[in-house]
């Protein structure tokens, strides 16, 4: 992978222990009364710059719910979550890769990668330039003009990673990013995520059912019935 000039270098990595996300006694309950379902409870954890963590656990154990809380896409029912490095506005500083197709069908690959940048306020030309740089950096320049329907599942997930790279977040959250891929493509996507996180000096969290994917990250946290063992 070549690195575009605008990407942060490794020089800030050493010794930077800034907490990106801090969770204390976090809970998320869906529904109320007799229908209440405790999806996450008493989760206390912290993510710092440079952390690379796999979250494993059975289906329904609360992984997706926790990732949405960490990404600021959902609010806890109880407990406290903060993003010390991001202030009150974590969005835009956190890149998310979802499990299924996440590219907009009418837009080509470059437009899909550029779209979040345009939404964040970048001009069209600069957004396109950064999108093309991100695609080139991970070897997908040839696909810039392709439509999502022309991509394989593995290519589509790599484009989703390019979209994260272009946005240069300090925290990358991926929810089962390899669920629909064979083992070779899964490995490629995870290696790409870890490399992008390293290049951006970002933390990376991947929820996965796949022990081979988890084994590629230095830390594993396990969820069970909404509780997290770090
Ligand atoms: N929006 C929702 N409303 C009600 N219950 C929900 C909602 N989202 C998730 N749940 C429930 O919360 C629990 C945790 O779900 P969650 O999707 O976080 O688990 P998971 O570990 O990510 O599962 P999987 O591995 O199958 O994706 C499950 O019992 C699920 O049915």
CSV table of C-alpha atoms and ligand atoms in Angstrom, one decimal:
chain,number,residue,atom,x,y,z
A,1,UNK,CA,0.0,0.0,0.0
A,2,UNK,CA,1.4,3.4,-0.9
A,3,UNK,CA,0.4,6.3,1.3
A,4,UNK,CA,-0.9,9.6,0.0
A,5,UNK,CA,1.1,12.6,1.2
A,6,UNK,CA,-1.8,13.9,3.3
A,7,UNK,CA,-2.1,10.9,5.5
A,8,UNK,CA,-0.7,11.2,9.0
A,9,UNK,CA,2.7,9.6,9.5
A,10,UNK,CA,3.9,7.2,12.1
A,11,UNK,CA,5.8,9.8,14.0
A,12,UNK,CA,2.9,10.7,16.4
A,13,UNK,CA,2.3,7.0,17.2
A,14,UNK,CA,5.0,6.5,19.8
A,15,UNK,CA,3.9,7.2,23.3
A,16,UNK,CA,0.5,8.7,22.3
A,17,UNK,CA,-1.9,7.3,24.9
A,18,UNK,CA,-4.8,9.5,24.3
A,19,UNK,CA,-8.1,7.8,25.2
A,20,UNK,CA,-10.5,7.8,22.2
A,21,UNK,CA,-13.5,6.2,23.9
A,22,UNK,CA,-14.1,5.6,27.5
A,23,UNK,CA,-17.2,3.6,28.7
A,24,UNK,CA,-18.2,3.2,32.3
A,25,UNK,CA,-21.0,0.8,33.4
A,26,UNK,CA,-22.6,1.2,30.0
A,27,UNK,CA,-26.0,-0.3,29.4
A,28,UNK,CA,-28.4,-0.4,26.5
A,29,UNK,CA,-31.9,-1.8,27.0
A,30,UNK,CA,-34.3,-2.2,24.1
A,31,UNK,CA,-38.0,-1.9,24.8
A,32,UNK,CA,-39.7,-1.3,28.1
A,33,UNK,CA,-41.4,-3.1,31.0
A,34,UNK,CA,-42.1,-6.8,30.3
A,35,UNK,CA,-40.7,-6.3,26.8
A,36,UNK,CA,-37.4,-4.9,28.0
A,37,UNK,CA,-34.3,-6.6,26.5
A,38,UNK,CA,-30.9,-5.9,28.0
A,39,UNK,CA,-28.5,-6.0,25.0
A,40,UNK,CA,-25.5,-4.4,26.8
A,41,UNK,CA,-24.9,-4.2,30.5
A,42,UNK,CA,-22.2,-2.9,32.8
A,43,UNK,CA,-19.7,-2.5,30.1
A,44,UNK,CA,-16.5,-0.7,31.2
A,45,UNK,CA,-13.8,-0.4,28.6
A,46,UNK,CA,-11.4,2.1,27.0
A,47,UNK,CA,-9.9,2.4,23.5
A,48,UNK,CA,-6.7,4.3,22.9
A,49,UNK,CA,-4.9,5.4,19.8
A,50,UNK,CA,-3.3,2.5,18.1
A,51,UNK,CA,-5.4,-0.2,19.8
A,52,UNK,CA,-6.5,-3.0,17.5
A,53,UNK,CA,-9.3,-5.1,19.1
A,54,UNK,CA,-11.5,-8.0,17.9
A,55,UNK,CA,-14.8,-8.3,19.7
A,56,UNK,CA,-16.1,-11.9,19.6
A,57,UNK,CA,-19.2,-13.6,21.1
A,58,UNK,CA,-22.2,-15.6,20.1
A,59,UNK,CA,-25.0,-14.2,17.9
A,60,UNK,CA,-27.2,-11.9,20.0
A,61,UNK,CA,-24.5,-11.3,22.7
A,62,UNK,CA,-24.6,-7.5,22.0
A,63,UNK,CA,-21.6,-6.8,19.7
A,64,UNK,CA,-23.5,-4.7,17.2
A,65,UNK,CA,-25.2,-2.8,20.0
A,66,UNK,CA,-21.9,-2.0,21.6
A,67,UNK,CA,-20.3,-0.9,18.3
A,68,UNK,CA,-23.2,1.5,17.7
A,69,UNK,CA,-22.7,3.0,21.1
A,70,UNK,CA,-18.9,3.3,20.6
A,71,UNK,CA,-19.5,5.0,17.2
A,72,UNK,CA,-22.0,7.5,18.8
A,73,UNK,CA,-24.8,6.1,16.5
A,74,UNK,CA,-26.9,5.1,19.5
A,75,UNK,CA,-27.3,6.4,23.1
A,76,UNK,CA,-26.8,4.3,26.2
A,77,UNK,CA,-29.8,3.7,28.6
A,78,UNK,CA,-27.4,3.9,31.6
A,79,UNK,CA,-23.8,4.5,32.3
A,80,UNK,CA,-21.4,6.9,30.7
A,81,UNK,CA,-19.6,7.1,27.4
A,82,UNK,CA,-17.2,9.8,26.3
A,83,UNK,CA,-14.8,10.5,23.5
A,84,UNK,CA,-12.0,12.4,25.3
A,85,UNK,CA,-10.1,13.0,22.0
A,86,UNK,CA,-13.1,14.1,20.0
A,87,UNK,CA,-15.0,16.4,22.4
A,88,UNK,CA,-18.8,16.3,22.2
A,89,UNK,CA,-18.8,15.5,18.5
A,90,UNK,CA,-17.5,12.0,17.7
A,91,UNK,CA,-19.2,11.7,14.4
A,92,UNK,CA,-16.9,12.4,11.5
A,93,UNK,CA,-13.9,11.3,13.6
A,94,UNK,CA,-15.1,7.7,13.5
A,95,UNK,CA,-15.2,5.5,10.4
A,96,UNK,CA,-17.6,2.6,10.2
A,97,UNK,CA,-17.6,-0.4,8.0
A,98,UNK,CA,-20.8,-2.4,8.1
A,99,UNK,CA,-21.5,-6.0,7.5
A,100,UNK,CA,-23.6,-5.9,4.4
A,101,UNK,CA,-23.6,-3.8,1.2
A,102,UNK,CA,-23.2,-0.2,2.2
A,103,UNK,CA,-22.4,1.4,-1.2
A,104,UNK,CA,-25.1,3.5,-2.8
A,105,UNK,CA,-26.1,1.7,-6.1
A,106,UNK,CA,-26.5,4.7,-8.4
A,107,UNK,CA,-23.1,6.2,-7.5
A,108,UNK,CA,-19.9,4.9,-8.9
A,109,UNK,CA,-17.1,3.7,-6.6
A,110,UNK,CA,-15.2,7.1,-6.6
A,111,UNK,CA,-18.5,8.9,-5.9
A,112,UNK,CA,-19.4,6.5,-3.1
A,113,UNK,CA,-16.0,7.1,-1.5
A,114,UNK,CA,-16.2,10.9,-2.0
A,115,UNK,CA,-19.8,11.3,-0.7
A,116,UNK,CA,-19.1,11.3,3.1
A,117,UNK,CA,-16.4,13.9,2.5
A,118,UNK,CA,-18.9,16.1,0.6
A,119,UNK,CA,-21.5,15.7,3.3
A,120,UNK,CA,-18.8,16.7,5.8
A,121,UNK,CA,-18.4,20.0,3.9
A,122,UNK,CA,-15.5,19.4,1.5
A,123,UNK,CA,-15.8,20.8,-2.0
A,124,UNK,CA,-16.5,18.4,-4.9
A,125,UNK,CA,-13.1,18.6,-6.4
A,126,UNK,CA,-11.2,18.1,-3.2
A,127,UNK,CA,-13.5,15.2,-2.1
A,128,UNK,CA,-13.0,13.5,-5.5
A,129,UNK,CA,-9.2,14.0,-5.3
A,130,UNK,CA,-9.1,12.4,-1.8
A,131,UNK,CA,-11.4,9.6,-2.9
A,132,UNK,CA,-9.2,8.7,-5.8
A,133,UNK,CA,-6.1,8.9,-3.6
A,134,UNK,CA,-7.6,6.5,-1.1
A,135,UNK,CA,-8.7,4.1,-3.9
A,136,UNK,CA,-5.2,4.3,-5.4
A,137,UNK,CA,-3.6,3.7,-2.0
A,138,UNK,CA,-5.3,0.4,-1.6
A,139,UNK,CA,-5.0,-0.8,-5.2
A,140,UNK,CA,-8.5,0.0,-6.3
A,141,UNK,CA,-7.9,2.8,-8.7
A,142,UNK,CA,-9.1,0.7,-11.6
A,143,UNK,CA,-12.6,0.4,-10.0
A,144,UNK,CA,-13.1,4.1,-9.6
A,145,UNK,CA,-15.7,4.3,-12.4
A,146,UNK,CA,-17.4,1.0,-11.7
A,147,UNK,CA,-20.9,0.8,-10.2
A,148,UNK,CA,-21.4,-1.2,-7.0
A,149,UNK,CA,-23.4,-3.9,-8.8
A,150,UNK,CA,-20.3,-4.7,-10.9
A,151,UNK,CA,-18.2,-5.5,-7.8
A,152,UNK,CA,-17.6,-8.8,-6.0
A,153,UNK,CA,-18.4,-8.9,-2.3
A,154,UNK,CA,-14.7,-8.6,-1.5
A,155,UNK,CA,-14.2,-5.7,-3.8
A,156,UNK,CA,-17.2,-3.9,-2.3
A,157,UNK,CA,-15.8,-4.3,1.2
A,158,UNK,CA,-12.4,-3.0,0.1
A,159,UNK,CA,-14.2,0.0,-1.3
A,160,UNK,CA,-15.9,0.5,2.0
A,161,UNK,CA,-12.4,0.4,3.6
A,162,UNK,CA,-11.2,3.0,1.1
A,163,UNK,CA,-14.2,5.2,2.1
A,164,UNK,CA,-13.0,5.0,5.7
A,165,UNK,CA,-9.4,5.7,4.6
A,166,UNK,CA,-10.5,8.8,2.7
A,167,UNK,CA,-12.2,10.2,5.7
A,168,UNK,CA,-9.1,9.8,7.9
A,169,UNK,CA,-10.8,8.9,11.1
A,170,UNK,CA,-9.0,8.3,14.4
A,171,UNK,CA,-11.2,5.3,15.3
A,172,UNK,CA,-12.4,2.6,12.8
A,173,UNK,CA,-15.3,0.4,13.8
A,174,UNK,CA,-16.1,-2.6,11.6
A,175,UNK,CA,-19.1,-4.8,12.3
A,176,UNK,CA,-18.6,-8.3,10.8
A,177,UNK,CA,-16.9,-6.8,7.7
A,178,UNK,CA,-16.0,-10.3,6.4
A,179,UNK,CA,-19.3,-12.1,7.1
A,180,UNK,CA,-20.1,-12.7,3.5
A,181,UNK,CA,-16.6,-13.4,2.3
A,182,UNK,CA,-14.6,-16.6,1.7
A,183,UNK,CA,-11.5,-17.0,3.9
A,184,UNK,CA,-9.1,-15.5,1.4
A,185,UNK,CA,-11.1,-12.4,0.8
A,186,UNK,CA,-11.8,-12.1,4.5
A,187,UNK,CA,-8.1,-12.2,5.3
A,188,UNK,CA,-7.4,-9.5,2.7
A,189,UNK,CA,-10.1,-7.2,4.0
A,190,UNK,CA,-8.9,-7.6,7.6
A,191,UNK,CA,-5.2,-7.0,6.6
A,192,UNK,CA,-6.3,-3.9,4.8
A,193,UNK,CA,-8.2,-2.6,7.8
A,194,UNK,CA,-5.3,-3.2,10.1
A,195,UNK,CA,-2.9,-1.5,7.6
A,196,UNK,CA,-5.2,1.5,7.1
A,197,UNK,CA,-5.6,1.8,10.9
A,198,UNK,CA,-1.8,1.8,11.3
A,199,UNK,CA,-1.3,4.3,8.5
A,200,UNK,CA,-3.9,6.7,10.0
A,201,UNK,CA,-2.6,6.1,13.5
A,202,UNK,CA,-6.2,5.2,14.4
A,203,UNK,CA,-7.7,2.6,16.7
A,204,UNK,CA,-9.5,-0.3,15.1
A,205,UNK,CA,-12.3,-2.5,16.5
A,206,UNK,CA,-13.7,-5.4,14.5
A,207,UNK,CA,-16.7,-7.5,15.6
A,208,UNK,CA,-16.4,-11.0,14.2
A,209,UNK,CA,-17.6,-14.5,14.6
A,210,UNK,CA,-14.5,-15.8,12.7
A,211,UNK,CA,-11.7,-16.9,15.0
A,212,UNK,CA,-9.2,-16.5,12.1
A,213,UNK,CA,-10.2,-12.9,11.8
A,214,UNK,CA,-9.9,-12.4,15.6
A,215,UNK,CA,-6.5,-14.0,15.6
A,216,UNK,CA,-5.1,-11.3,13.2
A,217,UNK,CA,-5.7,-8.6,15.8
A,218,UNK,CA,-3.4,-8.3,18.9
A,219,UNK,CA,-6.3,-8.0,21.4
A,220,UNK,CA,-9.6,-9.9,21.7
A,221,UNK,CA,-12.6,-8.8,23.9
A,222,UNK,CA,-15.4,-11.3,24.4
A,223,UNK,CA,-19.1,-10.5,24.8
A,224,UNK,CA,-21.5,-12.8,26.5
A,225,UNK,CA,-25.2,-12.0,27.2
A,226,UNK,CA,-24.4,-8.2,27.0
A,227,UNK,CA,-21.4,-8.3,29.2
A,228,UNK,CA,-17.9,-7.6,28.0
A,229,UNK,CA,-14.7,-9.3,29.1
A,230,UNK,CA,-11.7,-7.2,28.1
B,1,LIG,N1,-33.3,-2.5,17.6
B,1,LIG,C1,-33.5,-3.5,18.4
B,1,LIG,N2,-34.7,-3.6,19.1
B,1,LIG,C2,-34.9,-4.7,19.9
B,1,LIG,N3,-34.0,-5.6,20.2
B,1,LIG,C3,-32.8,-5.5,19.5
B,1,LIG,C4,-32.5,-4.5,18.6
B,1,LIG,N4,-31.2,-4.6,18.1
B,1,LIG,C5,-30.8,-5.7,18.7
B,1,LIG,N5,-31.7,-6.3,19.5
B,1,LIG,C6,-31.5,-7.4,20.4
B,1,LIG,O1,-30.4,-7.1,21.3
B,1,LIG,C7,-29.6,-8.3,21.5
B,1,LIG,C8,-28.2,-8.0,21.0
B,1,LIG,O2,-28.2,-7.9,19.6
B,1,LIG,P1,-26.9,-7.5,18.8
B,1,LIG,O3,-27.3,-7.3,17.4
B,1,LIG,O4,-26.2,-6.3,19.4
B,1,LIG,O5,-26.0,-8.8,19.0
B,1,LIG,P2,-24.8,-9.3,18.1
B,1,LIG,O6,-23.8,-10.0,19.1
B,1,LIG,O7,-24.2,-8.2,17.3
B,1,LIG,O8,-25.5,-10.4,17.2
B,1,LIG,P3,-25.0,-10.9,15.8
B,1,LIG,O9,-23.6,-11.6,16.0
B,1,LIG,O10,-26.0,-11.9,15.4
B,1,LIG,O11,-24.9,-9.8,14.9
B,1,LIG,C9,-30.3,-9.4,20.7
B,1,LIG,O12,-31.1,-10.2,21.5
B,1,LIG,C10,-31.1,-8.7,19.6
B,1,LIG,O13,-32.2,-9.4,19.2
